[in-house]
Coordinates of C-alpha atoms (C1' of nucleotides) in Angstrom, one line a residue:
Chain Z
M23 CA 87.5 122.9 175.8
L24 CA 87.8 121.5 172.0
T25 CA 88.5 124.7 170.3
Q26 CA 90.6 127.0 171.8
S27 CA 91.1 129.7 169.4
T28 CA 92.7 133.0 170.3
A29 CA 92.0 135.4 167.5
A30 CA 89.6 135.4 164.2
P31 CA 92.4 134.5 162.0
S32 CA 90.7 137.1 159.6
L33 CA 91.9 139.8 161.8
N34 CA 95.8 138.3 161.9
I35 CA 95.7 141.0 158.9
N36 CA 100.2 140.7 160.0
R37 CA 100.7 137.7 159.1
V38 CA 99.5 137.5 155.4
V39 CA 101.7 137.0 152.8
P40 CA 100.8 137.8 149.7
G41 CA 102.4 136.5 146.2
P42 CA 101.9 135.0 143.6
L43 CA 101.0 131.2 142.6
P44 CA 104.5 129.3 142.3
S45 CA 104.7 127.1 138.9
S46 CA 105.4 123.5 140.7
E47 CA 102.5 121.9 142.2
P48 CA 100.1 126.0 141.7
F49 CA 96.8 124.6 144.1
C50 CA 96.6 121.4 142.0
G51 CA 96.9 122.5 138.7
L52 CA 94.7 125.5 138.5
A53 CA 97.3 128.2 138.4
G54 CA 98.8 130.0 135.5
H55 CA 95.5 131.3 135.6
A56 CA 94.2 134.5 135.2
G57 CA 93.9 136.4 138.0
L58 CA 94.6 133.3 140.8
I59 CA 96.0 135.2 143.4
A60 CA 97.5 133.1 146.0
T61 CA 97.9 134.4 149.6
E62 CA 99.6 133.1 152.4
F63 CA 98.6 132.1 156.0
T64 CA 100.2 130.9 159.4
Y65 CA 97.4 129.0 162.2
R66 CA 99.0 128.4 165.5
K67 CA 98.4 124.6 166.5
D68 CA 94.4 124.1 168.1
E69 CA 94.1 128.0 166.0
E70 CA 90.3 127.9 163.9
I71 CA 90.8 128.3 160.4
Y72 CA 87.2 128.9 159.4
G73 CA 84.1 127.6 161.9
E74 CA 81.0 125.6 160.8
D75 CA 78.1 127.9 158.7
E76 CA 81.1 130.3 158.2
P77 CA 80.4 132.5 154.8
A78 CA 82.9 130.0 152.4
E79 CA 84.9 132.9 150.8
Y80 CA 88.7 131.2 150.7
V81 CA 90.3 127.7 149.2
Y82 CA 92.4 126.6 151.2
Q83 CA 95.9 124.6 150.5
V84 CA 98.1 123.1 153.1
I85 CA 101.7 124.1 152.7
R86 CA 103.3 122.5 156.4
G87 CA 101.2 121.4 159.3
A88 CA 97.8 119.7 159.5
V89 CA 94.5 120.3 159.3
R90 CA 91.5 118.5 161.0
T91 CA 87.8 119.6 159.8
Y92 CA 84.9 118.1 161.8
K93 CA 81.0 118.9 162.5
L94 CA 80.0 119.2 166.3
L95 CA 76.9 118.6 168.2
S96 CA 75.2 121.1 170.2
D97 CA 76.3 118.8 173.9
G98 CA 80.1 118.7 172.3
R99 CA 80.1 115.2 170.2
R100 CA 82.6 115.9 167.1
Q101 CA 83.1 114.2 164.4
I102 CA 86.4 114.7 162.3
G103 CA 85.1 114.2 158.7
A104 CA 88.9 114.6 157.7
F105 CA 92.6 115.4 158.3
H106 CA 94.0 117.7 155.7
L107 CA 98.4 117.2 155.4
P108 CA 100.9 118.9 152.7
G109 CA 99.5 119.3 149.6
D110 CA 95.8 118.9 150.7
V111 CA 92.7 121.5 149.5
F112 CA 90.6 122.5 151.8
G113 CA 87.2 124.3 152.2
L114 CA 86.2 124.2 148.5
E115 CA 82.1 124.6 148.6
S116 CA 79.8 124.9 145.8
G117 CA 78.0 126.5 148.1
I118 CA 77.6 129.7 150.1
K119 CA 78.9 128.2 153.7
H120 CA 81.5 125.9 154.8
R121 CA 79.4 123.2 156.4
L122 CA 82.5 121.7 159.0
A123 CA 84.7 123.9 160.9
A124 CA 88.2 124.0 159.9
E125 CA 90.8 123.8 162.9
A126 CA 94.6 123.5 162.7
I127 CA 95.9 120.4 164.4
I128 CA 99.7 121.9 164.7
D129 CA 101.3 124.5 163.7
T130 CA 100.1 125.4 160.0
S131 CA 100.6 127.6 156.9
V132 CA 98.2 127.4 154.2
R133 CA 98.0 128.7 150.7
L134 CA 95.0 130.5 149.9
V135 CA 92.5 131.5 147.1
K136 CA 89.6 133.5 146.8
R137 CA 86.4 131.2 146.3
R138 CA 85.1 133.9 143.8
S139 CA 87.9 134.4 141.8
L140 CA 88.6 130.4 141.4
E141 CA 84.3 130.6 139.9
Q142 CA 85.2 133.3 137.6
A143 CA 88.1 130.8 136.3
A144 CA 85.3 128.1 136.6
G145 CA 83.0 129.9 134.1
T146 CA 85.6 130.9 131.4
D147 CA 87.6 127.9 131.0
V148 CA 86.1 124.3 131.3
Q149 CA 90.0 122.5 132.7
V150 CA 89.2 124.6 135.8
A151 CA 85.9 123.6 136.6
H152 CA 86.6 120.1 136.1
K153 CA 89.1 120.2 138.1
L154 CA 86.9 121.5 140.7
W155 CA 84.3 118.9 140.4
T156 CA 86.9 116.0 140.6
M157 CA 88.9 117.8 143.9
T158 CA 84.9 117.9 145.5
A159 CA 84.3 114.5 143.8
D160 CA 87.4 113.2 145.4
D161 CA 86.3 113.8 149.1
L162 CA 83.1 112.5 148.1
K163 CA 85.0 109.3 147.8
H164 CA 86.8 109.4 150.8
A165 CA 83.2 110.5 152.5
E166 CA 81.8 107.1 150.9
E167 CA 84.8 104.7 152.3
H168 CA 84.2 106.4 155.7
M169 CA 80.9 106.2 156.3
L170 CA 81.4 102.7 156.1
L171 CA 83.7 102.6 158.4
L172 CA 82.0 104.2 160.8
G173 CA 78.7 102.4 160.0
R174 CA 80.0 99.0 159.9
K175 CA 83.7 98.3 160.8
S176 CA 85.1 97.2 164.2
A177 CA 87.0 99.1 166.9
M178 CA 90.6 97.5 165.5
E179 CA 88.8 97.8 161.8
R180 CA 88.8 101.5 162.4
V181 CA 92.3 101.8 163.9
A182 CA 94.1 99.4 161.3
N183 CA 92.1 101.1 158.5
F184 CA 93.3 104.9 160.2
L185 CA 97.3 103.0 160.1
L186 CA 97.7 102.7 156.7
E187 CA 95.7 105.3 155.7
M188 CA 98.6 108.0 157.4
D189 CA 101.3 105.2 156.4
R190 CA 100.0 106.3 153.2
R191 CA 100.2 110.4 153.6
L192 CA 102.4 110.5 155.5
A193 CA 105.0 108.4 156.1
V194 CA 109.1 109.0 155.7
A195 CA 111.7 106.4 155.7
G196 CA 108.4 103.8 156.8
M197 CA 108.1 105.7 159.8
M198 CA 105.2 108.3 160.6
A199 CA 105.1 111.1 162.8
L200 CA 101.5 111.9 163.7
P201 CA 100.4 115.3 164.4
M202 CA 97.1 114.7 166.1
C203 CA 96.7 113.2 169.5
R204 CA 94.1 110.4 170.7
R205 CA 91.1 112.3 170.9
D206 CA 91.2 113.0 167.1
I207 CA 91.9 110.1 166.1
G208 CA 89.3 109.0 168.3
D209 CA 86.5 111.6 167.1
Y210 CA 87.8 111.0 163.1
L211 CA 86.8 106.7 164.0
G212 CA 83.5 107.4 165.9
L213 CA 85.5 105.8 168.7
T214 CA 86.6 107.5 172.3
L215 CA 90.5 108.3 172.5
E216 CA 90.4 105.4 175.4
T217 CA 89.6 102.6 172.6
V218 CA 91.8 104.2 170.3
S219 CA 94.6 103.8 172.6
R220 CA 93.7 99.8 173.9
A221 CA 94.1 99.1 169.8
L222 CA 97.5 100.3 169.1
S223 CA 98.8 98.9 172.5
Q224 CA 97.2 95.8 171.2
L225 CA 98.3 95.7 168.5
N226 CA 102.5 97.1 169.6
D227 CA 102.4 94.0 172.0
E228 CA 101.1 91.7 168.9
G229 CA 104.0 93.6 167.0
V230 CA 102.4 94.6 164.2
L231 CA 104.0 97.9 164.4
G232 CA 106.5 99.9 167.1
F233 CA 106.2 102.9 169.2
S234 CA 109.3 105.6 169.6
G235 CA 107.2 108.2 171.0
A236 CA 103.2 107.9 171.4
R237 CA 102.6 109.4 167.9
Q238 CA 106.3 108.0 166.1
I239 CA 105.0 105.1 164.8
V240 CA 106.6 102.4 162.5
L241 CA 104.0 99.5 161.0
R242 CA 105.9 96.2 160.8
N243 CA 103.1 94.4 159.2
R244 CA 101.4 96.0 156.9
Q245 CA 99.7 93.0 154.9
R246 CA 98.6 91.9 158.7
L247 CA 96.8 95.6 158.9
R248 CA 95.4 95.4 155.6
N249 CA 93.4 92.2 156.5
M250 CA 92.3 93.3 159.7
D251 CA 90.9 96.7 157.8
I252 CA 89.1 93.7 154.8
Chain F
M10 CA 71.3 87.4 151.0
L11 CA 71.0 90.6 150.5
T12 CA 70.7 90.9 146.0
Q13 CA 68.6 89.1 144.6
S14 CA 69.1 90.7 140.7
T15 CA 67.6 87.6 138.5
A16 CA 69.4 89.3 135.8
A17 CA 72.0 91.7 134.2
P18 CA 69.9 95.1 133.4
S19 CA 72.0 95.6 130.4
L20 CA 70.1 92.5 128.9
N21 CA 67.3 93.4 129.2
I22 CA 66.9 95.1 126.1
N23 CA 63.7 95.0 125.8
R24 CA 62.8 97.4 128.5
V25 CA 64.7 100.0 126.8
V26 CA 62.5 102.7 125.6
P27 CA 64.5 105.2 124.6
G28 CA 62.9 108.9 123.6
P29 CA 63.8 112.7 123.8
L30 CA 64.3 114.1 126.8
P31 CA 61.2 116.0 127.9
S32 CA 61.4 119.7 128.5
S33 CA 59.8 120.0 132.3
E34 CA 62.3 119.1 134.7
P35 CA 64.7 117.9 132.2
F36 CA 67.4 116.1 134.4
C37 CA 67.9 118.3 137.1
G38 CA 68.5 121.3 134.6
L39 CA 71.2 119.2 132.4
A40 CA 69.0 118.6 129.2
G41 CA 67.5 120.4 125.7
H42 CA 70.7 120.0 125.7
A43 CA 72.7 118.8 122.2
G44 CA 73.9 115.4 121.7
L45 CA 72.1 114.5 125.4
I46 CA 70.2 111.5 124.6
A47 CA 68.0 110.0 127.3
T48 CA 66.7 106.4 127.9
E49 CA 64.2 104.8 130.4
F50 CA 64.7 101.6 131.5
T51 CA 63.2 99.6 134.2
Y52 CA 64.3 97.4 137.0
R53 CA 62.6 94.9 139.4
K54 CA 62.8 95.2 143.1
D55 CA 66.1 93.9 144.0
E56 CA 67.6 94.2 141.0
E57 CA 70.9 95.4 140.5
I58 CA 71.3 98.4 138.7
Y59 CA 75.1 98.3 138.4
G60 CA 77.3 96.4 141.2
E61 CA 80.7 98.4 143.1
D62 CA 84.1 99.1 140.8
E63 CA 81.3 98.3 137.8
P64 CA 82.8 101.2 134.7
A65 CA 81.0 103.7 135.0
E66 CA 78.6 104.3 131.7
Y67 CA 76.2 105.8 132.4
V68 CA 74.0 108.8 134.9
Y69 CA 70.9 107.6 136.4
Q70 CA 67.7 109.6 137.2
V71 CA 64.7 108.0 139.7
I72 CA 61.5 108.8 137.7
R73 CA 59.3 105.8 139.8
G74 CA 60.5 103.5 142.8
A75 CA 63.3 103.7 144.9
V76 CA 67.0 103.1 144.6
R77 CA 69.1 102.3 147.7
T78 CA 73.5 102.7 146.8
Y79 CA 75.6 100.8 149.1
K80 CA 79.0 99.4 149.8
L81 CA 79.7 95.2 150.8
L82 CA 82.3 94.2 152.8
S83 CA 83.7 90.7 152.1
D84 CA 82.0 88.9 155.3
G85 CA 78.4 90.5 153.9
R86 CA 78.6 94.0 156.4
R87 CA 76.7 96.8 153.8
Q88 CA 76.5 100.2 154.6
I89 CA 74.0 101.7 153.1
G90 CA 75.3 105.6 151.5
A91 CA 71.6 106.9 150.3
F92 CA 68.3 106.3 149.3
H93 CA 67.3 107.8 145.5
L94 CA 63.8 108.9 145.4
P95 CA 61.8 110.3 142.4
G96 CA 63.8 113.7 140.7
D97 CA 67.0 112.1 142.3
V98 CA 70.4 111.4 140.2
F99 CA 72.2 108.9 141.5
G100 CA 75.3 107.1 139.2
L101 CA 77.4 110.4 138.8
E102 CA 81.0 109.5 139.2
S103 CA 84.2 111.8 137.8
G104 CA 85.9 108.9 138.2
I105 CA 85.6 105.4 136.2
K106 CA 83.9 103.3 137.9
H107 CA 80.9 103.5 140.5
R108 CA 81.9 103.1 143.8
L109 CA 78.6 102.1 145.6
A110 CA 77.1 99.9 144.0
A111 CA 73.1 100.2 143.0
E112 CA 70.2 98.1 143.8
A113 CA 65.7 98.4 142.7
I114 CA 64.4 98.7 146.2
I115 CA 60.9 98.0 144.9
D116 CA 59.6 98.3 141.0
T117 CA 61.2 101.4 139.6
S118 CA 61.8 103.1 136.6
V119 CA 65.2 105.2 135.6
R120 CA 66.1 108.0 132.6
L121 CA 69.6 107.7 131.8
V122 CA 72.4 109.6 129.8
K123 CA 75.5 108.0 128.7
R124 CA 77.8 109.9 131.5
R125 CA 80.4 110.5 128.3
S126 CA 77.8 112.3 126.7
L127 CA 77.4 114.4 129.5
E128 CA 81.1 115.1 130.3
Q129 CA 81.1 116.3 126.4
A130 CA 78.8 118.5 127.1
A131 CA 80.4 119.7 130.2
G132 CA 83.2 120.3 128.4
T133 CA 81.6 122.9 125.9
D134 CA 79.4 124.7 128.9
V135 CA 80.5 125.9 131.7
Q136 CA 76.8 125.8 132.4
V137 CA 76.7 121.7 132.8
A138 CA 80.3 121.7 134.4
H139 CA 78.8 123.7 136.8
K140 CA 75.8 122.0 137.4
L141 CA 78.0 118.9 138.0
W142 CA 79.9 120.1 140.5
T143 CA 77.3 121.3 142.2
M144 CA 75.7 117.6 142.0
T145 CA 78.5 115.7 143.4
A146 CA 78.6 118.9 146.3
D147 CA 74.9 118.0 147.4
D148 CA 76.3 114.3 147.8
L149 CA 79.3 115.2 149.3
K150 CA 77.3 117.8 151.9
H151 CA 74.0 114.2 152.8
A152 CA 77.7 112.7 153.5
E153 CA 79.3 114.7 155.8
E154 CA 76.2 115.1 157.6
H155 CA 75.6 111.3 157.5
M156 CA 79.0 110.8 158.7
L157 CA 78.5 112.4 161.9
L158 CA 75.3 110.5 162.6
L159 CA 77.4 107.2 161.9
G160 CA 80.3 108.4 164.2
R161 CA 78.5 110.5 166.9
K162 CA 74.6 109.4 167.1
S163 CA 72.8 107.4 169.3
A164 CA 70.2 104.5 168.0
M165 CA 66.9 107.2 168.9
E166 CA 69.0 110.3 167.3
R167 CA 69.7 108.3 164.4
V168 CA 66.1 106.8 164.0
A169 CA 64.8 110.6 164.5
N170 CA 66.8 112.2 161.5
F171 CA 66.2 109.2 159.2
L172 CA 62.0 110.0 159.7
L173 CA 62.3 114.2 159.6
E174 CA 64.4 113.1 156.2
M175 CA 62.4 110.8 155.1
D176 CA 59.3 112.9 156.1
R177 CA 60.6 116.1 154.1
R178 CA 61.6 113.7 151.1
L179 CA 58.0 111.4 150.5
A180 CA 55.7 112.6 152.7
V181 CA 52.2 113.9 151.4
A182 CA 49.5 114.8 153.6
G183 CA 51.4 114.2 156.0
M184 CA 51.9 111.1 155.6
M185 CA 54.9 108.9 154.3
A186 CA 54.9 105.7 153.0
L187 CA 58.9 104.5 153.2
P188 CA 59.7 101.7 150.2
M189 CA 62.6 99.9 152.2
C190 CA 62.8 97.5 154.7
R191 CA 64.2 97.7 158.5
R192 CA 67.1 95.9 157.9
D193 CA 67.8 98.7 154.6
I194 CA 67.0 100.9 157.3
G195 CA 69.2 99.8 159.8
D196 CA 71.6 99.4 157.1
Y197 CA 71.8 103.1 156.3
L198 CA 71.7 103.9 160.1
G199 CA 74.8 101.8 160.7
L200 CA 72.1 100.1 163.3
T201 CA 70.3 96.6 163.3
L202 CA 66.8 95.4 162.1
E203 CA 66.0 95.4 165.3
T204 CA 67.2 98.2 167.0
V205 CA 65.4 100.0 164.8
S206 CA 62.3 98.3 164.7
R207 CA 62.7 98.9 168.5
A208 CA 62.9 102.8 168.2
L209 CA 60.0 102.9 166.0
S210 CA 58.1 101.2 168.5
Q211 CA 58.9 103.3 171.6
L212 CA 58.2 106.3 169.1
N213 CA 54.7 104.7 168.4
D214 CA 54.6 103.9 172.3
E215 CA 54.9 108.0 172.8
G216 CA 52.8 109.1 170.6
V217 CA 55.7 110.7 168.3
L218 CA 54.4 109.1 165.1
G219 CA 51.4 106.2 164.3
F220 CA 51.6 103.3 161.9
S221 CA 48.9 102.4 159.7
G222 CA 51.1 99.5 158.2
A223 CA 54.6 98.2 159.0
R224 CA 55.8 100.9 156.5
Q225 CA 53.1 103.6 156.2
I226 CA 54.2 106.3 159.2
V227 CA 53.0 109.7 160.0
L228 CA 54.5 112.0 162.4
R229 CA 52.6 113.4 165.0
N230 CA 55.5 115.3 166.4
R231 CA 58.0 116.6 164.5
Q232 CA 59.4 118.9 167.2
R233 CA 60.2 116.1 169.1
L234 CA 62.1 114.6 166.8
R235 CA 63.9 117.4 165.8
N236 CA 64.9 117.3 169.3
M237 CA 66.0 114.3 169.8
D238 CA 68.0 114.8 166.5
I239 CA 70.0 117.2 168.3
Chain V
dC26 C1' 42.9 79.2 154.1
dG27 C1' 47.8 78.8 154.5
dT28 C1' 52.6 79.7 153.3
dC29 C1' 56.1 82.9 153.6
dC30 C1' 58.5 87.0 154.7
dA31 C1' 58.6 91.0 157.2
dT32 C1' 58.4 93.1 161.7
dT33 C1' 58.0 92.7 166.5
dT34 C1' 59.3 91.6 171.4
dG35 C1' 62.1 88.9 174.3
dA36 C1' 66.0 87.4 176.4
dG37 C1' 70.7 87.4 177.3
dG38 C1' 75.5 88.3 175.9
dT39 C1' 79.5 92.0 174.8
dG40 C1' 82.2 95.2 172.8
dG41 C1' 83.2 99.6 173.6
dA42 C1' 82.0 104.0 176.1
dT43 C1' 82.6 104.9 181.0
dC44 C1' 85.2 106.8 184.8
dA45 C1' 88.6 106.6 187.7
dA46 C1' 94.2 106.1 188.4
dC47 C1' 98.6 106.1 187.1
dC48 C1' 102.6 106.7 184.5
dC49 C1' 105.2 109.1 180.9
dT50 C1' 107.7 113.4 178.3
dA51 C1' 107.9 117.9 177.1
dG52 C1' 108.6 122.1 178.5
dT53 C1' 109.5 125.3 182.5
dG54 C1' 111.5 128.2 185.9
dG55 C1' 114.8 127.7 189.7
Chain Q
dC10 C1' 121.2 120.8 186.0
dC11 C1' 117.6 119.0 188.1
dA12 C1' 112.6 119.2 190.3
dC13 C1' 108.2 120.2 188.7
dT14 C1' 104.3 120.5 186.7
dA15 C1' 100.5 119.9 183.3
dG16 C1' 99.2 117.6 179.7
dG17 C1' 99.1 113.8 176.9
dG18 C1' 98.6 108.7 177.0
dT19 C1' 98.0 103.9 178.8
dT20 C1' 95.8 101.0 182.1
dG21 C1' 92.2 98.7 184.8
dA22 C1' 87.4 98.3 186.6
dT23 C1' 82.8 98.1 185.4
dC24 C1' 78.9 99.6 183.0
dC25 C1' 75.1 99.7 179.3
dA26 C1' 73.6 100.9 174.9
dC27 C1' 72.6 98.1 171.5
dC28 C1' 73.6 93.5 169.2
dT29 C1' 73.1 88.4 169.1
dC30 C1' 69.6 85.0 169.5
dA31 C1' 65.0 83.2 169.4
dA32 C1' 60.5 82.7 169.2
dA33 C1' 55.9 84.6 168.1
dT34 C1' 53.3 87.8 165.3
dG35 C1' 51.1 89.8 161.4
dG36 C1' 50.0 91.0 156.6
dA37 C1' 50.8 90.1 151.6
dC38 C1' 49.5 86.9 148.1
dG39 C1' 49.0 82.5 145.8

DNA sequence: CGTCCATTTGAGGTGGATCAACCCTAGTGG
DNA sequence: CCACTAGGGTTGATCCACCTCAAATGGACG
């Protein structure tokens, strides 16, 4: 129900587009490095990129589209840990396995490099090693803030927080086009999709935001949202 | 109410006991390194070790006692991110500030090293750099599992999870002596202290655990707890 | 022995979940 | 170009797991 992947991505060899790393914004400042070959890859909407506990062979960067990483309980309950948008790196592990699964939310292109080559580079270049550390530390910072949200914030505070986060990350010209559905938002915020929908409707009624389509949102009063977010 | 620290720890110079790092289990394999000086320090119950957003000048390792790291909302709601027990490292940041506050839960001794000296060591030694990364990655793994707990698990599942975690980390001879109060447990699990108490009472009634004092717990049926934890 | 907290237990309230229609819109095919 | 359909989104009604408020109990310590 939650995952509708149709084929193991590793089998879609025909979609692999190898190439050198571009010198502009190259995997967050990791490229120009001996032995770092980036490959491009495309996933369709809802396609699995990797599964939980799968060997972590690659590190990914979103080029176009959006990705959700999540954990599942045996009865289907899902917690989305993060949404990854163009420019974001995901799938970076210091251990041997991925600890969350990853799926494309919409049609998505990623750049990927072999984790092994990244670790080799880190073994000879302390700058690469430092970059790996700070990327993981940034993920930890996000997780720590999200624990506070999940453990202690009300539904409205969570939704306000989500809107401000997405506004910051993907608004163009004051408008954001959300790639994810209400269920994804709920599974990110520890709520049901109905509760998310009700909170958004209330914010619309209060004039804090405006819709032009369920996933096209414009924030009209960011300060009110910041006050809600505490 | 939540913090009853009586003095800034940096002022308690009289309690500083400088010394070289012992060669056995030395700061999780980081010592024996040029320029890494470890200092010992003691905090009383409920004393603040560092505050949220305070400059991250030191990295700490618990020698004896227990530490909670947490975030606060402006109205006093608290989310404890982790409990740190003897051997655990905490306060390691790649950025300039601590993103959670830290307090001693009971009288606690820590070993501390200057974060700057650790980063210098990492700048010349890739093994140190790698160790910093894996320590942060371990914290991230814990945070990811805790997000699933906070976002999607029931009260009983959370308490079962907590008991198994503490059993693993601090049980001696099948018995655990919890250093923290019910409020701390609640703020760790995103519950109230009453809900924690009721769950523990129910587990006691069902024979899954036994008390010998409110904080002295023996698990009698770990498998039942594992099933509850999903 | 009395005081002070921490903990337990009880009673009742509520925020968000659940269950159930209904609606809207994009995509499809005639 | 429009009718039909399916999936996502909204809204309403009801329920219940956990919270809140309150009081009793227990244990540690002077």
